[in-house]
XYZ file of C-alpha atoms in Angstrom:
432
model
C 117.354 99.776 63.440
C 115.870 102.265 65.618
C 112.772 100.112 66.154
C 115.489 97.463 67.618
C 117.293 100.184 69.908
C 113.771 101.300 71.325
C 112.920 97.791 72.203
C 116.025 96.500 73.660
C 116.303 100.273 75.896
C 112.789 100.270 77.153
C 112.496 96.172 77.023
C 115.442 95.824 79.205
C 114.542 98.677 81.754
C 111.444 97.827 82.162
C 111.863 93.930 82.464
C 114.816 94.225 84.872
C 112.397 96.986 87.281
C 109.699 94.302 87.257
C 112.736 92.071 88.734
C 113.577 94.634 91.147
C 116.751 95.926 90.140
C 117.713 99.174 91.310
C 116.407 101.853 89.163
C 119.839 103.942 88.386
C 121.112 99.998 87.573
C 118.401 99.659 85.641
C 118.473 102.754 83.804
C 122.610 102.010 82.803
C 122.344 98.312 82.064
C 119.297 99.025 79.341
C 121.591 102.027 78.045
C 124.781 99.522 77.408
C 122.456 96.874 76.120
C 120.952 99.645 73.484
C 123.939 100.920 72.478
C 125.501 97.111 71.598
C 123.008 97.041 68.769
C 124.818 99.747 67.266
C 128.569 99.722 68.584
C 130.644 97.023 69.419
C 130.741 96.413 73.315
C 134.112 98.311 74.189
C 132.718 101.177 72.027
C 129.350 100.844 73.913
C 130.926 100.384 77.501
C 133.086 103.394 76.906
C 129.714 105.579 75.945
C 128.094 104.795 79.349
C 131.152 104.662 81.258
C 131.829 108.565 79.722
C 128.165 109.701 79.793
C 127.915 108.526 83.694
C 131.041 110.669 84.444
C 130.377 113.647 82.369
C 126.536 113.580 83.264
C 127.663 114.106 87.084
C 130.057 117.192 85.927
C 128.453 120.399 86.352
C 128.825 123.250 88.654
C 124.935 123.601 88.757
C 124.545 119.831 90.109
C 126.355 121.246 93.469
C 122.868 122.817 94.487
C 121.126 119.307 95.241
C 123.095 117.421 97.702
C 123.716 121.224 99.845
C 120.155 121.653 99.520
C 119.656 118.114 100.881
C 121.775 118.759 103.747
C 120.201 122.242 104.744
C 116.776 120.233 104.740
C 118.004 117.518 107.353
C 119.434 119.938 109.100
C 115.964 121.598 109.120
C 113.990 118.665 109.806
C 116.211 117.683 113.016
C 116.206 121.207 114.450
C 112.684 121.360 115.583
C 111.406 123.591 112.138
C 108.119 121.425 111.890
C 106.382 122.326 115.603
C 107.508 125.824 115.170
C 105.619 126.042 111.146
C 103.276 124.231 112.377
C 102.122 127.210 115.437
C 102.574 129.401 112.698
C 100.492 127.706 110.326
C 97.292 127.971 113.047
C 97.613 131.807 113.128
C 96.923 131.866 109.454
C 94.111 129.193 109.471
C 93.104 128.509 112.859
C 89.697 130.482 112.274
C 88.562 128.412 109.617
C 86.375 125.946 109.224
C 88.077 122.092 109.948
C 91.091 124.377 111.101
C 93.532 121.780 111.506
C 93.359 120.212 108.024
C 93.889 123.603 106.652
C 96.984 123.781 109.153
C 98.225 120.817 108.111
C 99.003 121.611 104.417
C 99.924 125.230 104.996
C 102.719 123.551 107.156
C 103.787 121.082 104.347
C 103.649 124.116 101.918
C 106.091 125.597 104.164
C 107.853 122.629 105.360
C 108.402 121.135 101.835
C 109.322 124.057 100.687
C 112.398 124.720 102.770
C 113.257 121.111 103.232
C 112.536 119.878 99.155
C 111.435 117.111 100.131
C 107.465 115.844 100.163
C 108.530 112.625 102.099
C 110.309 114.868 104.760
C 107.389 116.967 104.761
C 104.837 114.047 105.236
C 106.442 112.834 108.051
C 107.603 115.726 109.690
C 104.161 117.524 109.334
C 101.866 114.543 109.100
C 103.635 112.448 112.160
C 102.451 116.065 114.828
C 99.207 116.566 113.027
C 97.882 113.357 112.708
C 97.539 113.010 116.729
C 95.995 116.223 117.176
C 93.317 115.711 114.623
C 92.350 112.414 115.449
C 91.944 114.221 119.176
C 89.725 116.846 117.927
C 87.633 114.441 115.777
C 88.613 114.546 112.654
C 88.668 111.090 110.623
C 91.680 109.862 110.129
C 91.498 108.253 106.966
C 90.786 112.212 105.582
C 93.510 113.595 107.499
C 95.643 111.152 106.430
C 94.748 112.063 102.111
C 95.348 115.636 103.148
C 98.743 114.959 104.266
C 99.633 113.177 101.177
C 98.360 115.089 98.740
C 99.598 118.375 100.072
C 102.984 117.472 101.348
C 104.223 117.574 97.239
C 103.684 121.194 97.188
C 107.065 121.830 98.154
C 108.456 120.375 95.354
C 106.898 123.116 93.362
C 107.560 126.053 95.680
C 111.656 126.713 95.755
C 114.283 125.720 96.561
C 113.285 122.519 94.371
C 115.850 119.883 93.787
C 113.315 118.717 90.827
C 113.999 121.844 89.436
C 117.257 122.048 89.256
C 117.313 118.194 87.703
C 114.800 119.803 84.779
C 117.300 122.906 84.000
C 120.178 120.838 83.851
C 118.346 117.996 81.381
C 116.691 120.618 79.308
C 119.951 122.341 78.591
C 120.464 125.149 80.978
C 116.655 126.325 81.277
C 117.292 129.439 84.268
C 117.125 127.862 87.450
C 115.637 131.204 88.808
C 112.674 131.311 86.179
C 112.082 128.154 87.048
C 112.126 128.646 91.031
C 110.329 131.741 90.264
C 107.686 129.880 88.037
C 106.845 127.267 91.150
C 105.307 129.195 93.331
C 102.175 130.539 92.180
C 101.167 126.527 90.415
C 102.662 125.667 94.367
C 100.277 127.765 96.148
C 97.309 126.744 93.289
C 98.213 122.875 94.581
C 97.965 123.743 98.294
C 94.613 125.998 97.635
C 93.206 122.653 95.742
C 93.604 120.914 98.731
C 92.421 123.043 101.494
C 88.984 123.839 98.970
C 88.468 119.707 99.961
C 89.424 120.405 103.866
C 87.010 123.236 103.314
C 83.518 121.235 101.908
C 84.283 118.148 103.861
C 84.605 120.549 107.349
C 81.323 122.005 106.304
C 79.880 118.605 105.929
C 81.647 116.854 109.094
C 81.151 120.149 110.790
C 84.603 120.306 111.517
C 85.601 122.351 114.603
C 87.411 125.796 114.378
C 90.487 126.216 116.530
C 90.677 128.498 120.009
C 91.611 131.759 118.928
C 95.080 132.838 120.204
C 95.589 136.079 122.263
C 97.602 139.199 120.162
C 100.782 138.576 122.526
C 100.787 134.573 122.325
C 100.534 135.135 117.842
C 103.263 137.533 118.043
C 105.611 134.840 119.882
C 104.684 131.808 117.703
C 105.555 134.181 114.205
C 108.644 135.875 116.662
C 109.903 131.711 116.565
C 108.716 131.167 112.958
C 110.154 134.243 111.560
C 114.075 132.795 111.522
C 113.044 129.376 109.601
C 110.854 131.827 107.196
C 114.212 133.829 106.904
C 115.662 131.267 105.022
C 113.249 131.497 101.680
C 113.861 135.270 101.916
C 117.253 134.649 102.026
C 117.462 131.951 99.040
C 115.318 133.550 96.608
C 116.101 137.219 97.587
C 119.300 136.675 96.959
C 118.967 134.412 93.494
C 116.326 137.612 92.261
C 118.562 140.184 93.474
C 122.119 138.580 91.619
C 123.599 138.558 94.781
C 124.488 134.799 94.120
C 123.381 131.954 91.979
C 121.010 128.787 93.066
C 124.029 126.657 93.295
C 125.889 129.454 95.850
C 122.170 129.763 97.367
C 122.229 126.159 98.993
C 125.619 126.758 100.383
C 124.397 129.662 102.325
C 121.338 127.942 103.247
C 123.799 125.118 104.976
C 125.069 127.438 106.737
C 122.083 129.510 107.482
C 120.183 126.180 108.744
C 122.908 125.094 110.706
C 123.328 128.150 112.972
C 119.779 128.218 112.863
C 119.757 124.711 114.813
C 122.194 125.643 116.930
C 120.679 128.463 117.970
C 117.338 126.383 118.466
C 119.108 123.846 120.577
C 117.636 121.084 118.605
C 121.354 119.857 116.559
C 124.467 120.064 118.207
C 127.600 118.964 116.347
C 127.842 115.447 118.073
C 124.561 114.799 115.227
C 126.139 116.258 112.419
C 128.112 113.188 111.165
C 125.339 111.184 110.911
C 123.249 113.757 109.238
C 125.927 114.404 106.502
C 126.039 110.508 105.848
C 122.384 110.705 105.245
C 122.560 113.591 103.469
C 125.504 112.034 101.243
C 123.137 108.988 100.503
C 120.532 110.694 99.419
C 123.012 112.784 97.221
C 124.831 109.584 95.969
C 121.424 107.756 94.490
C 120.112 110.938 92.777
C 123.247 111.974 91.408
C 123.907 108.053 89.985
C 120.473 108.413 88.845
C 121.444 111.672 86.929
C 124.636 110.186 85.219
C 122.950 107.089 84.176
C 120.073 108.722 82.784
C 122.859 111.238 80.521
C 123.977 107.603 79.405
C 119.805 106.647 78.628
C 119.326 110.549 76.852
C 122.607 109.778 74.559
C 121.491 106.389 73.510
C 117.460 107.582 72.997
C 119.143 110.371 71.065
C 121.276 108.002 68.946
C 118.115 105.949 67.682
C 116.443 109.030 67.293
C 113.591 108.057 69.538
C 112.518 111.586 70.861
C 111.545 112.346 67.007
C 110.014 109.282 66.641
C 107.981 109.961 69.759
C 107.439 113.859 68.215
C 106.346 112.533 65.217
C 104.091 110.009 66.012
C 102.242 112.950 68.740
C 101.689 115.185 65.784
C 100.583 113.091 63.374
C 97.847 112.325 65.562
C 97.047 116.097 65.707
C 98.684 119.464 64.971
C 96.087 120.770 68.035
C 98.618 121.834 70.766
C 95.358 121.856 73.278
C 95.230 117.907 72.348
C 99.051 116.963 72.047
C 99.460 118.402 75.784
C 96.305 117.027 77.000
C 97.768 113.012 75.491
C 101.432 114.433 77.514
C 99.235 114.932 80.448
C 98.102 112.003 80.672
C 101.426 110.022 79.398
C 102.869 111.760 82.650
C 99.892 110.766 85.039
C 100.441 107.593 84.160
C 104.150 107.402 84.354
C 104.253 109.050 88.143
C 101.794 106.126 89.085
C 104.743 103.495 88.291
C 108.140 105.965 88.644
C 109.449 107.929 91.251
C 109.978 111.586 90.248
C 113.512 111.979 89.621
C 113.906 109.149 87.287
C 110.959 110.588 85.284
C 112.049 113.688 84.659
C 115.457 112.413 83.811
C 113.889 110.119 81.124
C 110.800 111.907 79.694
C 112.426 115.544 79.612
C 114.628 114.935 76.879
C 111.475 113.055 74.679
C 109.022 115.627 75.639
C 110.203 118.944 75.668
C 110.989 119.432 72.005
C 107.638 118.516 71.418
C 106.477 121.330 73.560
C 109.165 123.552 71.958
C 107.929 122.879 68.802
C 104.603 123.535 69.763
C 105.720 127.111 71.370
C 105.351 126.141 75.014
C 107.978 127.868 77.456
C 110.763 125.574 78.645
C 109.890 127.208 82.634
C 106.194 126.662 81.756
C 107.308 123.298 80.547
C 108.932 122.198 83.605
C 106.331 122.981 86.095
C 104.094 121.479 84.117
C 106.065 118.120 83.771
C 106.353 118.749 87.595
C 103.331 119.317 88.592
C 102.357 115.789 87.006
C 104.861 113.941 88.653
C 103.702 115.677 92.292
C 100.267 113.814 91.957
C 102.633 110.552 90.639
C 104.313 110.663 94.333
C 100.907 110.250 95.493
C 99.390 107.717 94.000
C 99.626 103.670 94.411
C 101.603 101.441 93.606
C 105.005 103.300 94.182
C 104.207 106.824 95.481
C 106.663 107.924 97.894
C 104.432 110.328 99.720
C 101.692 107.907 99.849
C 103.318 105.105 101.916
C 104.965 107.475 104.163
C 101.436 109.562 104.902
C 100.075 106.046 105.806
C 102.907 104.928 107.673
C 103.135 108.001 110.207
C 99.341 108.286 110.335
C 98.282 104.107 111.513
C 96.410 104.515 108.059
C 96.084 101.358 105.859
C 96.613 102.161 101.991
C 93.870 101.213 100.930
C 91.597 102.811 103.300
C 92.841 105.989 102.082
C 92.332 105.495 98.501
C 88.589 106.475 98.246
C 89.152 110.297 100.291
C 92.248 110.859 97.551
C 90.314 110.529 94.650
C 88.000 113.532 94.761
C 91.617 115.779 95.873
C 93.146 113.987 92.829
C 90.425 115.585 90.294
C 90.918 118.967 92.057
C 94.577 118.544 91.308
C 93.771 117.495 87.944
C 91.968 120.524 87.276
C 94.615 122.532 89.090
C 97.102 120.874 86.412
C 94.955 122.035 83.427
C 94.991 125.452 84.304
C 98.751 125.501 84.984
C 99.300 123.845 81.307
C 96.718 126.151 79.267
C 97.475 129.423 81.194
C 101.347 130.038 81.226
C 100.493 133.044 82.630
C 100.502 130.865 85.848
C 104.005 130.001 85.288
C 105.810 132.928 83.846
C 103.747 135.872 86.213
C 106.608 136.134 88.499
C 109.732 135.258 86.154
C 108.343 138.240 84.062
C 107.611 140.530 86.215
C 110.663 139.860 88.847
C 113.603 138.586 86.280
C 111.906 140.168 83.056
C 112.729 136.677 81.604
């Protein structure tokens, strides 16, 4: 019977994405059709229906479409020029200067907006100009955007996050924004080591040096945007509020922040909220249908079938996360982030908890897979909108990615086999 359920879930979903039905459809149609093989189909509909509902109850879930807002917010009040300047003061002296720029800005962009795509454009659509003007290829430019606009998603606040802790049953959303930043910064260093040996081969120019007075303005304008990370997680370390409270006060704090700026007035704020409630709408159906996919996966007990099939093919942990390594690589080249963690959490991670691996270490790990997945053909987000805001064609791009995809890779094995990575901070800031 379980064979059946397994083969009708994952038949189904995949069959009807090959046909192009929406993903969160996708995901709630295979569910139904699993559970009929079990239930009858008023039994089955009344599973889904509850699972969708109850899947979209919790207090925590709040944090994702505030933290959505505060990033359009950010992106329309002029935070990307201003990160940018700011970005040059810390690597306008080195070598192919405005590469390393570039993902020092998505760092920072992506990490206050939590979003790579927001970041790629943002970031990518003012650099791209000004590197092409000082010589730089294009085509290069272009990979560095991509690959380092996903950074964010590591560094907090991450909506991707806070999808893990709720699937994995309450993991600490603070661990886990804690646990992002160092493997965040490792991604960003990853790329800018490329920038670094292809300047010295291009011979890359260095950027003017800026005068004492002219640095202190650009970090004098930066320093309010910056405010807001010290606000967030200063506040989520400190117990002054919780992550969910956190993107509340970072609404706020990024709207007066705009207003101040000039950039937003209220006349744009309808039409940002509607975006913002979009975005919201499509990750939080694709949350309650994937509760619906986790019941039925659970009711076939596929996750153990999945757990034992991994190790009886080895009782090495080193090998078992090397073969979920590479199940994730190869799942972020066909599926957007969100759905993946939704649907591989629950079938991974108590493998990994049986093997003794840290839910937090876990997560970024699982994350830090899926941040290469946005950046890879056929379906990666941050791929088509690097090439879009750039003039690049995909598949002139391809070749430059693939030696920053093996840093990454390498990047990603160090994360997985030295938690350390992960749990520095959460220990030493949290105790956890």
């Amino acid at each position: 019977m379980e064979w059946l359920v397994a083969l009708v879930l994952f038949g189904s979903f995949f069959t009807m994405l090959v046909l192009g039905v929406p993903i969160s459809f996708s995901i709630a149609i295979a569910s139904l059709l699993s559970i009929m093989v079990s239930l009858p189909f008023d039994a089955s509909l009344s599973v889904v229906s509850q699972k969708l509902a109850s899947g979209m109850d919790s207090f925590t879930l709040l944090a994702i479409p505030f933290f959505i807002l505060a990033g359009n917010i950010m992106n329309r009040g002029g935070l990307a020029l201003r990160l940018i300047e700011f970005s040059k003061l810390l690597a306008g002296r080195l070598p192919g200067s405005l590469g390393h720029v570039n993902v020092i800005a998505n760092m920072l962009f992506g990490s206050i907006s939590g979003s790579a795509v927001a970041a790629a454009a943002a970031v990518g659509g003012t650099m791209a100009p000004l590197q092409k003007k000082s010589g730089y290829d294009p085509v290069f430019s272009t990979a560095v955007n991509i690959t380092s606009s996903p950074a964010g998603l590591l560094i907090p606040p991450s909506n991707a996050l806070i999808v893990y802790s709720l699937i994995s049953g309450g993991t600490s959303i603070s661990a886990l924004f804690l646990g992002g930043y160092l493997p965040g910064l490792l991604m960003g260093a990853c790329v800018m080591l490329a920038v670094a040996i292809v300047a010295k081969k291009k011979n890359y120019p260095v950027s003017e040096k800026v005068s004492l007075g002219e640095a202190g303005k650009i970090t004098f304008r930066a320093l309010p945007s910056l405010g807001l990370i010290v606000v967030i997680m200063g506040g989520i370390i400190g117990g002054v509020f919780t992550a969910t409270e956190a993107s509340a006060i970072a609404v706020v704090y990024s709207l007066l922040l705009a207003l101040i700026y000039r950039e937003v007035s209220l006349r744009d704020m309808p039409n940002i909220i509607l975006g913002s409630v979009m975005t919201a709408a499509m990750i939080m159906l694709l949350i309650g249908a994937s509760m619906a996919m986790a019941w039925a996966m659970a009711n076939a007990d596929i996750p153990y079938a999945v757990s034992d099939a991994l190790l009886a093919l080895s009782d090495n942990p080193i090998i078992i996360l090397l073969i979920i390594n590479l199940i994730l690589l190869i799942v972020g080249i066909f599926m957007d982030m969100t759905p993946a963690l939704l649907i591989f959490t629950p079938i991974f991670l108590p493998i990994a908890l049986e093997l003794g691996v840290d839910p937090v270490h876990f997560g970024i790990i699982l994350t830090f897979n899926l941040c290469i997945g946005i950046c890879t053909p056929p379906v990666g987000s941050a791929l088509f909108v690097g090439c879009s805001v750039s003039g690049v064609k995909i598949d002139q791009v391809i070749k430059p990615l693939l030696p920053i995809f093996g840093l990454l890779i390498v990047a990603l094995l160090a994360v997985t086999f030295i938690p350390e990575i992960s749990l520095f901070l959460p220990s030493l800031l949290l105790g956890y």
